[in-house]
Tab-separated table of C-alpha atoms and ligand atoms in Angstrom:
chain	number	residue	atom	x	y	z
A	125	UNK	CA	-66.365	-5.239	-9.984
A	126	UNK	CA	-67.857	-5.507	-6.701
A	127	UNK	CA	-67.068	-2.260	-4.555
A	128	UNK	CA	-66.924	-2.539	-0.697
A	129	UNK	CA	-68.126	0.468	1.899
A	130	UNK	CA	-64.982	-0.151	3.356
A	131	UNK	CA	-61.566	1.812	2.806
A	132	UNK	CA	-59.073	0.322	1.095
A	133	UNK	CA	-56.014	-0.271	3.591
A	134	UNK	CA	-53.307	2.494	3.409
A	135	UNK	CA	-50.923	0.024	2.003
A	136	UNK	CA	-52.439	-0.023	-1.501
A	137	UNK	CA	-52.015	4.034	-1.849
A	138	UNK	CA	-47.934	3.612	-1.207
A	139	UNK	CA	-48.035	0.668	-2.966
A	140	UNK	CA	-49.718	3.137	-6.007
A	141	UNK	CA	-47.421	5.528	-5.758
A	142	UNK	CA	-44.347	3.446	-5.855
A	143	UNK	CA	-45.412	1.928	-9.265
A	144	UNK	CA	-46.389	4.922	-10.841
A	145	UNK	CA	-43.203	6.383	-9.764
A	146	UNK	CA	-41.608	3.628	-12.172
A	147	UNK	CA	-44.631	4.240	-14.978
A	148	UNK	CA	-46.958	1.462	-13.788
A	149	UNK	CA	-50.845	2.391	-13.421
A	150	UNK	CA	-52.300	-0.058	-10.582
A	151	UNK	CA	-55.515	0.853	-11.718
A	152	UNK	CA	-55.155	-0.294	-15.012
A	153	UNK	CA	-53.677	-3.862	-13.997
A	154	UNK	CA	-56.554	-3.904	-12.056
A	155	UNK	CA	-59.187	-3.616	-14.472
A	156	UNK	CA	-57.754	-6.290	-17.023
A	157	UNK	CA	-57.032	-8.858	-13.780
A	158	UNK	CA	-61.135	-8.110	-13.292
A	159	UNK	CA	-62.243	-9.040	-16.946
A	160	UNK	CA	-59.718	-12.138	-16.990
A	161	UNK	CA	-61.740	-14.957	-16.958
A	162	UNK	CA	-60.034	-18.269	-15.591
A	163	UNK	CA	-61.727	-21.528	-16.697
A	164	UNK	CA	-62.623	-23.240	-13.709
A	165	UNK	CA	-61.820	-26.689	-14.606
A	166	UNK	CA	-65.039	-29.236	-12.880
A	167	UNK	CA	-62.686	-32.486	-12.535
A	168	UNK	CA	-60.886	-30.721	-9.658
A	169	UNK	CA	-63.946	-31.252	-7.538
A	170	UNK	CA	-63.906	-35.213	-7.598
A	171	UNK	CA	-60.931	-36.353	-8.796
A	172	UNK	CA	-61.207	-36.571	-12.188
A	173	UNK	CA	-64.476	-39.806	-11.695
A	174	UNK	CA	-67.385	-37.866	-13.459
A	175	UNK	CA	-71.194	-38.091	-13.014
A	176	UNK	CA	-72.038	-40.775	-15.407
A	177	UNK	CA	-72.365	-43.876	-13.032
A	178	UNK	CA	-73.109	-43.541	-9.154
A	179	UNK	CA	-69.675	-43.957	-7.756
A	180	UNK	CA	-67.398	-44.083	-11.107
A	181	UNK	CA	-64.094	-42.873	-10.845
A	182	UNK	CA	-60.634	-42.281	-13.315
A	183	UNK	CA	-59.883	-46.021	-14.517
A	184	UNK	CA	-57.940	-44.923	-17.608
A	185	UNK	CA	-56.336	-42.470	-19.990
A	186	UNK	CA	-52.946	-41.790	-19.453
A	187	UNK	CA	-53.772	-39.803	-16.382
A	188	UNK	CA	-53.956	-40.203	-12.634
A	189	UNK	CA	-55.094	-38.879	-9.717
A	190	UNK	CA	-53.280	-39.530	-6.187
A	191	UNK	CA	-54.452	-38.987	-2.412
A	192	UNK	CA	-57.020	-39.662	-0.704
A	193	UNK	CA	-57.904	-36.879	1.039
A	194	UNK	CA	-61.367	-37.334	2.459
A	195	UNK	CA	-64.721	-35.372	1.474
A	196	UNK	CA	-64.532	-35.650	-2.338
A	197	UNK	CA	-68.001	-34.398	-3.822
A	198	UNK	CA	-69.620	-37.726	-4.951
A	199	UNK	CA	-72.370	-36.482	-7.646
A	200	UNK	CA	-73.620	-33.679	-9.589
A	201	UNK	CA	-74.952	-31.572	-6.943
A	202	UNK	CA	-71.919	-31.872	-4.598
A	203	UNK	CA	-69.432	-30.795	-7.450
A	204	UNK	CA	-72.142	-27.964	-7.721
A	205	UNK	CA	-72.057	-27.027	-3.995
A	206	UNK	CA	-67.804	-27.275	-4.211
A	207	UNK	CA	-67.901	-25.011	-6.995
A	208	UNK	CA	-70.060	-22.581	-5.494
A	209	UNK	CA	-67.815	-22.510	-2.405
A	210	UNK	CA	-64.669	-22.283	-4.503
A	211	UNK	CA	-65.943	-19.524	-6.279
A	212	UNK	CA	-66.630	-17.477	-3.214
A	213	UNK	CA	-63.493	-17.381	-2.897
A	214	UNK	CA	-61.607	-16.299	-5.945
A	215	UNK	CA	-61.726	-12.881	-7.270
A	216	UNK	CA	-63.064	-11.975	-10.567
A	217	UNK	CA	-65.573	-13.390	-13.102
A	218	UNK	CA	-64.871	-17.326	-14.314
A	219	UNK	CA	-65.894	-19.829	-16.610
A	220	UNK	CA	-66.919	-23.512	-16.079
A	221	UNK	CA	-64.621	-25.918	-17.823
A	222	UNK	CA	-66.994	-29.031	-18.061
A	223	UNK	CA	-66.056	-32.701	-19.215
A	224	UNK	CA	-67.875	-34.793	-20.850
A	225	UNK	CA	-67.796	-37.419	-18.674
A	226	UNK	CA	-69.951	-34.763	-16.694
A	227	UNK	CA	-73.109	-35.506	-18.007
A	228	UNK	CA	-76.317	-35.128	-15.832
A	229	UNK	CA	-78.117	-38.033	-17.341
A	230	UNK	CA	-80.886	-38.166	-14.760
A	231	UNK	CA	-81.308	-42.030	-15.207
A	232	UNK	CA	-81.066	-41.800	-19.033
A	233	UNK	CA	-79.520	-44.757	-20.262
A	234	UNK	CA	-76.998	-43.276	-23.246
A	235	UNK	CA	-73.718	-43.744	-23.735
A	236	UNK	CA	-71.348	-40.929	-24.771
A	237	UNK	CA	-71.794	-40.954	-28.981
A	238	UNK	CA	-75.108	-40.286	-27.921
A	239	UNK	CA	-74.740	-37.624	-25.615
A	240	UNK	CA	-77.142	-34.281	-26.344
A	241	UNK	CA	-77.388	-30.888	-24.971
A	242	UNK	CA	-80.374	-32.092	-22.991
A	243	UNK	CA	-77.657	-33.756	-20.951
A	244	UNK	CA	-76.051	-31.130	-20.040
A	245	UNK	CA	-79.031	-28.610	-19.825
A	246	UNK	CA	-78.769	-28.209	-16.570
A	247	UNK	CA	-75.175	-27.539	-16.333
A	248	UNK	CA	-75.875	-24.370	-18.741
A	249	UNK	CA	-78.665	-23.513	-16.567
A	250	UNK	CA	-76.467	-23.980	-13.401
A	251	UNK	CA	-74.111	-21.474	-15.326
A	252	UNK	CA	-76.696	-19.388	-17.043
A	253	UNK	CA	-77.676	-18.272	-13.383
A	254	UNK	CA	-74.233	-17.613	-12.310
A	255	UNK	CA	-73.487	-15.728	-15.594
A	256	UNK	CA	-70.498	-17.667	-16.222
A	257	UNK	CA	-69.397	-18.546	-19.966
A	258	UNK	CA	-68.698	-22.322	-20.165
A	259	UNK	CA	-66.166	-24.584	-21.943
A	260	UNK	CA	-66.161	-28.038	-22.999
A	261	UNK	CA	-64.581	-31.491	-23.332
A	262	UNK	CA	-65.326	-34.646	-24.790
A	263	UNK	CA	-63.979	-37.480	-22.795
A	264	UNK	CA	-61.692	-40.175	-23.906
A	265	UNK	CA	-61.027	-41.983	-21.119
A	266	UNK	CA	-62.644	-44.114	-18.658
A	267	UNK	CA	-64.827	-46.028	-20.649
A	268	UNK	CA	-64.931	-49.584	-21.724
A	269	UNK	CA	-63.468	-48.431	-25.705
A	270	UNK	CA	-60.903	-46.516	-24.416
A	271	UNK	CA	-59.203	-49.309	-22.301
A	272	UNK	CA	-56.669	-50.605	-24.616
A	273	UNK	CA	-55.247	-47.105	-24.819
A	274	UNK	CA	-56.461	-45.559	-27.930
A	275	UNK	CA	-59.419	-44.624	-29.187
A	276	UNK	CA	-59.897	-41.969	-32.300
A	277	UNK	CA	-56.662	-43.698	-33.293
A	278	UNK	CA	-57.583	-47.202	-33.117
A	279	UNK	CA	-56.655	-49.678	-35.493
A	280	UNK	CA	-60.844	-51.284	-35.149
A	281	UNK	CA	-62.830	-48.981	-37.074
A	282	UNK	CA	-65.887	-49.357	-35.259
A	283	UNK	CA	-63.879	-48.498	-31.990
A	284	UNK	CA	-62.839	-44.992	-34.130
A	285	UNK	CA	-66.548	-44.560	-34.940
A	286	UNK	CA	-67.564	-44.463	-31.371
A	287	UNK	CA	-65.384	-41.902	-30.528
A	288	UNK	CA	-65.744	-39.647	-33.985
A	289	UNK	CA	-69.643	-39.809	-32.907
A	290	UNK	CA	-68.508	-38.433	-29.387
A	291	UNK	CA	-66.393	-35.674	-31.372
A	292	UNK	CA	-69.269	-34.609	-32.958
A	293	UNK	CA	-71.812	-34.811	-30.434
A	294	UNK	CA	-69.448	-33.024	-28.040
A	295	UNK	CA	-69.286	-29.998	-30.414
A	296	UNK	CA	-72.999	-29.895	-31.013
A	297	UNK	CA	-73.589	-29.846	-27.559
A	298	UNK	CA	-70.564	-26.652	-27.277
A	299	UNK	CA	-72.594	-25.245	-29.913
A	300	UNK	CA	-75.706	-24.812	-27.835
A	301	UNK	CA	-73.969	-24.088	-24.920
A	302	UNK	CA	-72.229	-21.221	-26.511
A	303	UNK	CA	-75.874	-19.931	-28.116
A	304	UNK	CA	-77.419	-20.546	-24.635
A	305	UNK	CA	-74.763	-18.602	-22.365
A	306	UNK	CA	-73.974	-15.939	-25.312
A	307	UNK	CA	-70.171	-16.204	-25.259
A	308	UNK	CA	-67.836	-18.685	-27.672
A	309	UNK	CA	-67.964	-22.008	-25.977
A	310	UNK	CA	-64.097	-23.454	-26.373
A	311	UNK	CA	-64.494	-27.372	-26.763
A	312	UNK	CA	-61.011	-29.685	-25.976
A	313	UNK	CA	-60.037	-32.244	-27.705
A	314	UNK	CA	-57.255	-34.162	-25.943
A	315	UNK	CA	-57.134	-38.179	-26.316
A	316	UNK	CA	-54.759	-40.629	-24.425
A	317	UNK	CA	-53.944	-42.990	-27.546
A	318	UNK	CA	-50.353	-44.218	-27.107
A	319	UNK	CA	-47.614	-47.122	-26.900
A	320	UNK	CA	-46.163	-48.220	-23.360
A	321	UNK	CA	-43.392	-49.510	-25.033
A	322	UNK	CA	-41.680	-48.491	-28.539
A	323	UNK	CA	-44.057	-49.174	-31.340
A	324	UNK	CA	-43.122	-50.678	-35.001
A	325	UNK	CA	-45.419	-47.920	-36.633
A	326	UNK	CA	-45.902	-44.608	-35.386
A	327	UNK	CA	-46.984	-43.374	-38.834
A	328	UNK	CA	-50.714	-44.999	-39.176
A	329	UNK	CA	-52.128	-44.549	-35.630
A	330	UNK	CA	-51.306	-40.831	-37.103
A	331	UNK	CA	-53.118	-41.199	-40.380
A	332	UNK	CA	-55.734	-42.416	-38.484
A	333	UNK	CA	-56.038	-39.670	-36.000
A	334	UNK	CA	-56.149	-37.041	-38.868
A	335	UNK	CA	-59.157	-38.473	-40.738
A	336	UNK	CA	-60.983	-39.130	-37.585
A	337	UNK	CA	-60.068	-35.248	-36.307
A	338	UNK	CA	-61.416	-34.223	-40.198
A	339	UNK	CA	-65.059	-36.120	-39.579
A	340	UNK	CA	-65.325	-34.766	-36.409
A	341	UNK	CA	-64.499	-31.630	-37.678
A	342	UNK	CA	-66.393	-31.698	-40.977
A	343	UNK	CA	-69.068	-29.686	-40.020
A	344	UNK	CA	-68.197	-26.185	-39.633
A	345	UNK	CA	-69.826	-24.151	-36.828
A	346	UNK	CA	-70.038	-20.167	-36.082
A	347	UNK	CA	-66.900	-19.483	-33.659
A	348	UNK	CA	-69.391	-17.052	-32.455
A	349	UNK	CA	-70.651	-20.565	-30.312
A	350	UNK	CA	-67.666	-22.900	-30.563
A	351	UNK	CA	-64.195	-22.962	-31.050
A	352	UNK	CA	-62.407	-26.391	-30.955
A	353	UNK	CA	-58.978	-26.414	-29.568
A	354	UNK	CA	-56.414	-29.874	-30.052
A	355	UNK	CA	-54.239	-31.114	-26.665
A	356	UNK	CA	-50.757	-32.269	-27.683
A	357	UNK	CA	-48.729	-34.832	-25.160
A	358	UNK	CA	-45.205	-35.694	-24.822
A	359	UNK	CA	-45.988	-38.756	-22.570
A	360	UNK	CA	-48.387	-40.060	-20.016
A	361	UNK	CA	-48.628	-43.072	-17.630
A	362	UNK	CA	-49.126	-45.984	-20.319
A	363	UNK	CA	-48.006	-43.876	-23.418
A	364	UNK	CA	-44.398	-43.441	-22.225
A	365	UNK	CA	-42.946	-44.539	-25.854
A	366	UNK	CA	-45.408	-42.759	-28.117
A	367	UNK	CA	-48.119	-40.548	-28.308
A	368	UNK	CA	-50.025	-40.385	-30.807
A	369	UNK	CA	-50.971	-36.686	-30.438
A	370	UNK	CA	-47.405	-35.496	-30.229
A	371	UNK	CA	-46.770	-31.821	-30.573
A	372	UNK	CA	-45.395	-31.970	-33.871
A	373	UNK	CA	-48.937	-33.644	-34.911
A	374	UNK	CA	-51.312	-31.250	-33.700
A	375	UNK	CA	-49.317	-28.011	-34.526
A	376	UNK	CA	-49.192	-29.077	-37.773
A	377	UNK	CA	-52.817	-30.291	-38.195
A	378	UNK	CA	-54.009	-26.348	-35.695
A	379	UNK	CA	-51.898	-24.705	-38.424
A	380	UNK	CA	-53.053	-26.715	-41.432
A	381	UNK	CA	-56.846	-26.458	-39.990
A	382	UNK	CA	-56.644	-23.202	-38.199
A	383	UNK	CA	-57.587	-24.906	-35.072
A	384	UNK	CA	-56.647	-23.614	-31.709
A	385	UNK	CA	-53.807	-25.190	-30.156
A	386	UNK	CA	-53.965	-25.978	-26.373
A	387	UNK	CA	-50.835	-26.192	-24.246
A	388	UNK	CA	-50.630	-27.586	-21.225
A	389	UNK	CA	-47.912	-26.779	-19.058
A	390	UNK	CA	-47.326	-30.384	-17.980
A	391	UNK	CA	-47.109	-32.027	-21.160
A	392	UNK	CA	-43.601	-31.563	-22.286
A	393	UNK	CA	-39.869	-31.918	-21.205
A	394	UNK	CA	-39.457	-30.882	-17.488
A	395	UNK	CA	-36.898	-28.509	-18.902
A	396	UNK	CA	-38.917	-27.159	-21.661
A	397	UNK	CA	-40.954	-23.793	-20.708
A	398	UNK	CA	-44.423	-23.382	-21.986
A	399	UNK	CA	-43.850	-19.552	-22.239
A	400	UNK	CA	-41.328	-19.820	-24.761
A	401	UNK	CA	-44.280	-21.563	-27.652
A	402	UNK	CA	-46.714	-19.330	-26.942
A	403	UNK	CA	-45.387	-16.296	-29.344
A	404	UNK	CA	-44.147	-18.945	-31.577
A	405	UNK	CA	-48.135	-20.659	-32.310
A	406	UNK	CA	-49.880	-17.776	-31.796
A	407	UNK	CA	-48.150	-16.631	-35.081
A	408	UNK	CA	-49.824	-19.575	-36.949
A	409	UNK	CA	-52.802	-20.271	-35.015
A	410	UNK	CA	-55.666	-17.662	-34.735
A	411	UNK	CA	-55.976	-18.188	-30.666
A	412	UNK	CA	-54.950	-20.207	-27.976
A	413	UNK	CA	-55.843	-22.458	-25.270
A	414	UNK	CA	-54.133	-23.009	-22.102
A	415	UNK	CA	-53.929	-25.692	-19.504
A	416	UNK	CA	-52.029	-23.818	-16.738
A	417	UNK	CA	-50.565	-26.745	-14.873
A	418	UNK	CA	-47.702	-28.052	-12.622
A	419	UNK	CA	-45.808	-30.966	-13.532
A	420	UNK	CA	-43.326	-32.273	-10.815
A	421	UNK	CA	-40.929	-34.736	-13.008
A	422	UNK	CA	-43.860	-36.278	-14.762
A	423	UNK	CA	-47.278	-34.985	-16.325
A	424	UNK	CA	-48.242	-35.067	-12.380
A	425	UNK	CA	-51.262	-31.881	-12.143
A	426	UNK	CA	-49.713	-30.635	-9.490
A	427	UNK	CA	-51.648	-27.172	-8.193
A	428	UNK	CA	-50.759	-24.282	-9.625
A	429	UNK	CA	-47.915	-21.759	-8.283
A	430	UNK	CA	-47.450	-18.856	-8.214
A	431	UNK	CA	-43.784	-19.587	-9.645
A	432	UNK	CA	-41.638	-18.504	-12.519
A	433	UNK	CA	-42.446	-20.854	-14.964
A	434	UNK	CA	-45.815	-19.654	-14.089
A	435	UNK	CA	-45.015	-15.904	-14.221
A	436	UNK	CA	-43.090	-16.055	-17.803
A	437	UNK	CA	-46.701	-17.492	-18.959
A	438	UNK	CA	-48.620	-14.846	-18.001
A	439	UNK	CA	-45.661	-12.671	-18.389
A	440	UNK	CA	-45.715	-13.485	-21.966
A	441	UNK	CA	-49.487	-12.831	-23.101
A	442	UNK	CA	-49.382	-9.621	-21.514
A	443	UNK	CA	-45.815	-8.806	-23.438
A	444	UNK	CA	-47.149	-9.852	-26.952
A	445	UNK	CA	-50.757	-8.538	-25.841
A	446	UNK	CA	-52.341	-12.181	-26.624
A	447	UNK	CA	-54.736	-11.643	-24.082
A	448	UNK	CA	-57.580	-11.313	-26.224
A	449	UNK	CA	-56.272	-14.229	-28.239
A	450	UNK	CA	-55.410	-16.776	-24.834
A	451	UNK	CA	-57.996	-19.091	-23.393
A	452	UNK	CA	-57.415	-19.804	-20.334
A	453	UNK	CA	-57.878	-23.033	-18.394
A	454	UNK	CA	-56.460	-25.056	-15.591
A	455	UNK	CA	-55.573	-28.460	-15.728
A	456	UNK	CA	-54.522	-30.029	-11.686
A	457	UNK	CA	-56.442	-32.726	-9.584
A	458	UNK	CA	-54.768	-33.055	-6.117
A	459	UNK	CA	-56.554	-35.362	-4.360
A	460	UNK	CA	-53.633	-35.457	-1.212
A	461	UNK	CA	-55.241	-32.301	0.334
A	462	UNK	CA	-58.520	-30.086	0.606
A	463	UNK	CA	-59.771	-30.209	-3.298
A	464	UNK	CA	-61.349	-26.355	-2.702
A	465	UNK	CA	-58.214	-25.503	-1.306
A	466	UNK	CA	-56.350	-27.018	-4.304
A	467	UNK	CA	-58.820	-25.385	-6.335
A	468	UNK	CA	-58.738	-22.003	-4.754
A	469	UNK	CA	-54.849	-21.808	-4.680
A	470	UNK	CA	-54.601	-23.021	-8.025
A	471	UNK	CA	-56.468	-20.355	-9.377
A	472	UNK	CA	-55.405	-17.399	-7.403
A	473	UNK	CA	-51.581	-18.038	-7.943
A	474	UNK	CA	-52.700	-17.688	-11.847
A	475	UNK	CA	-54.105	-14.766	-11.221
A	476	UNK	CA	-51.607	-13.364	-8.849
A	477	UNK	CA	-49.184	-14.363	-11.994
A	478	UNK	CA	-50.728	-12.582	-14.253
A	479	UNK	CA	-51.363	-9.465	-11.622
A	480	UNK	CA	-47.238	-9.474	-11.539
A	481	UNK	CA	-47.188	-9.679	-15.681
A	482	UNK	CA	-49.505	-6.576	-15.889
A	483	UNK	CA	-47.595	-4.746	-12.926
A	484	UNK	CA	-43.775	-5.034	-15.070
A	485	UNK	CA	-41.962	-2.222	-15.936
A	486	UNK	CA	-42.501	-2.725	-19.605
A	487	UNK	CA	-41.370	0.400	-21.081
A	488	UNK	CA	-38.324	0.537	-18.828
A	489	UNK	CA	-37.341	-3.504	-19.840
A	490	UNK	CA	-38.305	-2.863	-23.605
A	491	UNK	CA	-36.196	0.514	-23.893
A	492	UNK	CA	-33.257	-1.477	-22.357
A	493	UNK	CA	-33.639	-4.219	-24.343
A	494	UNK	CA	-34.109	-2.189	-27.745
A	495	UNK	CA	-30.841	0.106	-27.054
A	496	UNK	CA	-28.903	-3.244	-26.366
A	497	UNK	CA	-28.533	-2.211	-22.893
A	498	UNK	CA	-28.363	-5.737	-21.429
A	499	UNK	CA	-26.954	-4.735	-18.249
A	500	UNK	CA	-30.033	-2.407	-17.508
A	501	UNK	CA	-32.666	-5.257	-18.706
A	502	UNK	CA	-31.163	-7.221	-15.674
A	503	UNK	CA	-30.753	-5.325	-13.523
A	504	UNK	CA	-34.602	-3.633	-13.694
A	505	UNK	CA	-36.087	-6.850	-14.105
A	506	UNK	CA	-34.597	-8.092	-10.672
A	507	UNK	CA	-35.495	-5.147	-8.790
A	508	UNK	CA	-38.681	-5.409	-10.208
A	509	UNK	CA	-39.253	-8.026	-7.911
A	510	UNK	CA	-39.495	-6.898	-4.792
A	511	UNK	CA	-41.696	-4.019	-5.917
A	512	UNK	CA	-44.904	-4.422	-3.723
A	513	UNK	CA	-47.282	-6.156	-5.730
A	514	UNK	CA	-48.761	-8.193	-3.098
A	515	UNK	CA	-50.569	-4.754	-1.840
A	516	UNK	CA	-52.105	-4.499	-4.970
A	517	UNK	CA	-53.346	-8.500	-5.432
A	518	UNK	CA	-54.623	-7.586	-1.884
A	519	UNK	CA	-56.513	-4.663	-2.814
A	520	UNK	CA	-57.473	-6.655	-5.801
A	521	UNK	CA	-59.227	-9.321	-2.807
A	522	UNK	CA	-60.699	-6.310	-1.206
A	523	UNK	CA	-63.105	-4.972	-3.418
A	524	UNK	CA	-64.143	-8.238	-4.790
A	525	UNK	CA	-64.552	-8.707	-0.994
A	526	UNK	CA	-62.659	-12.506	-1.029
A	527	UNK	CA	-60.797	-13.085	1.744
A	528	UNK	CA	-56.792	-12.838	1.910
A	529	UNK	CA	-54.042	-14.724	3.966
A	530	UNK	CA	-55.265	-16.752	6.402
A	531	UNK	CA	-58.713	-15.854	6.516
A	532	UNK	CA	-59.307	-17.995	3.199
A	533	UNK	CA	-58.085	-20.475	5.118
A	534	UNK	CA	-60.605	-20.281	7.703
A	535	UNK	CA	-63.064	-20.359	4.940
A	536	UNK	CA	-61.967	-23.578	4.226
A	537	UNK	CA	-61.503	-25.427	7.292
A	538	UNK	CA	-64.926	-24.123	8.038
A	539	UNK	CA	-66.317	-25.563	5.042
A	540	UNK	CA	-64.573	-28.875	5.233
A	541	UNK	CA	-65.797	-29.033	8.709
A	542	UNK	CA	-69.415	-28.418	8.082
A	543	UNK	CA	-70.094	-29.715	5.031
A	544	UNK	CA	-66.911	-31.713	3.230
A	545	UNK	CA	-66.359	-34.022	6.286
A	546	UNK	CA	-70.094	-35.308	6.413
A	547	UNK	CA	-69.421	-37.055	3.238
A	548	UNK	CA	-69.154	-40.200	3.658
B	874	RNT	C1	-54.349	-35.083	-19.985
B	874	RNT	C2	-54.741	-33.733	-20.454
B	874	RNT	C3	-56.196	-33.409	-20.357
B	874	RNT	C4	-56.836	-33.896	-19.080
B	874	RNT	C5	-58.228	-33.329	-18.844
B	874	RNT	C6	-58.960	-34.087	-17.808
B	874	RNT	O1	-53.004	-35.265	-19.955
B	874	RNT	O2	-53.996	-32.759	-19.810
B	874	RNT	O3	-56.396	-32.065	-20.559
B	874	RNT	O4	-56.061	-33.623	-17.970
B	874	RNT	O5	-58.901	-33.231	-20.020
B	875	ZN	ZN1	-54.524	-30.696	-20.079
């Protein structure tokens, strides 16, 4: 942790005293907020278009991206310069969540089942210098084979080769970015295949999708360098009848294949909480991978809050103590407003959720709870509220010397002026 000369302010100190007056240790919360990673997801930075044509942009996969707020980074060394920025800003030591679709190909002519690490080389170098762990994730969307709408589930076989070859290319390249940067290298695999409208047979695109997940899969590498993680869907834009990847699929092929399972917090009923799985896979799945997301009615990547379906996330790794077994990731792309801002606020209101899950009266809520006093459960989780954590996430800001309130947001309109705004 970075230490600054300066004092901490005297609100921190009261702030101290009033949790460890209720059994809390600041200091503590503190350290584990410090050595929580958050994978920094690169797609923020441009809208989800990628690197691998001058001027490409998100034409399909079951996502989209709306707004057109001006001074999105255009290539490989703006997303760079965005990131750098972004990162200035956020407390704490992150990872780079890289697509595919990322690739610095430096005119190479390839196309993605022939993607290597040298085309990524200088992403890990970009991250190697920062000393930032990095994760990874093929891309299977936005490409001429994925425009019908499915691709390792495809009925053509030579369609499902294509993107089996990307499957394992992707994890080679993980591989080597996970020996290169020294930590575990956590590669995605999420894939848009799906029906519009209500399909005939939802049981072969399935069949399909589990042989082409075992070839890609088939060779087994060291964890040590990559673990591979599968995306499940309830629906996205073109795959509102089916998806092929359904929940029920992929927890029974993580479980069956000891694969991690990734949950994003978008990709299921609006009334369905994300919080409530995660006890339930991690008993059947050796670790997990989040996408901490927002969905507003549909799978819409709205930037992360600082909310309650947000808290009982974080709320719930810390309870079970799955932090050492939790990934995680973000998954937004607001293009309406400032994307550092989106980034930024994203990622701070995960942290400041999982500052709030470390600063809970645990011992007071689990004695309640375990003598059946219900009454006292509610009553010290609501006044656990108001306690003053926002001194702490504060002091937090402080000595990693990032700026709080509305100085960040000087930051930003500073940046956008001199630099976002000149893009054309
Ligand atoms: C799509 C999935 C997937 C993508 C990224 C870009 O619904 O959430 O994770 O958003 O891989
Ligand atoms: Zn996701």
């Amino acid at each position: 942790m970075k230490q600054t000369s300066k004092k901490s302010p005297p609100s921190y100190s009261l702030a101290q005293e009033q949790f460890a007056a209720v059994g809390i240790n600041t200091e503590k919360a503190l350290t584990v907020l410090a050595r929580t990673p958050i994978s920094l997801h690169c797609w923020q930075a441009d809208d989800v278009s990628g690197t691998e044509r001058e001027g490409s942009s998100l034409e399909s996969g079951g996502i989209q991206v709306t707004g057109n707020y001006p001074g999105k980074a255009r290539n490989t060394q703006e997303i760079r310069q965005d990131l750098d920025q972004a990162l200035s800003l956020l407390p704490g030591k992150h990872r780079l969540n890289l697509h595919a679709c990322y690739a610095d190909l430096g005119g190479r002519k390839k196309d993605r089942n022939r993607y290597s690490t040298e085309d990524f080389q200088s992403w890990i170098d970009w991250a190697k210098k920062r000393k930032m762990g990095m994760d990874f994730n093929p891309s299977y969307f936005s490409h001429p084979l994925s425009k019908d709408g499915f691709t390792l589930s495809h009925p053509d076989k030579a369609v499902r080769n294509f993107w089996i070859e990307h499957g394992i290319a992707s994890r080679k390249i993980a591989e080597s970015i996970g020996k290169q940067l020294g930590t575990a290298c956590v590669t995605n695999f999420w894939i848009p295949d799906g029906h519009k409208d209500t399909p005939y047979d939802r049981k072969a695109p399935r069949e399909r999708l589990e042989d082409s997940l075992d070839q890609i899969f088939k060779t087994k590498i060291d964890p040590k360098y990559n673990q591979d993680a599968v995306e499940c869907k309830l629906f996205g834009i073109g795959s509102e009848s089916y998806v092929v990847g359904s929940h029920e699929f992929y927890m029974g092929y993580a479980v069956k294949n000891q694969k991690l399972i990734c949950l994003d917090a978008g990709h299921f009923h609006p009334t369905e909480q994300l919080a409530d799985k995660i006890s339930s896979v991690l008993q059947f799945v050796p670790e997990l991978l989040l996408h901490v997301s927002r969905g507003v009615r549909w799978d819409s990547d709205h930037v992360v809050l600082c909310d309650d379906p947000t808290k009982a996330i974080f709320e719930e790794l810390v309870r079970g103590k799955f932090l050492d077994r939790t990934h995680i990731g973000l998954d937004f792309f607001d293009a309406s407003i400032n994307r550092i801002a989106a980034w930024v606020v994203g990622t701070r209101s995960a942290q400041k959720a999982l500052l709030m899950a470390l600063l809970e009266p645990a011992l007071q809520l689990s004695k309640a709870e375990s003598t059946g006093d219900y009454t006292a459960r509610l009553l010290i989780a609501e006044e656990s509220r108001s306690l003053p954590w926002g001194a702490v996430w504060n002091e937090f800001c402080h000595r990693q010397e990032v700026p709080v309130g509305e100085a960040l947001l000087t930051e930003i309109k500073n940046y956008e002026k001199t630099v976002q705004s000149k893009r054309a």
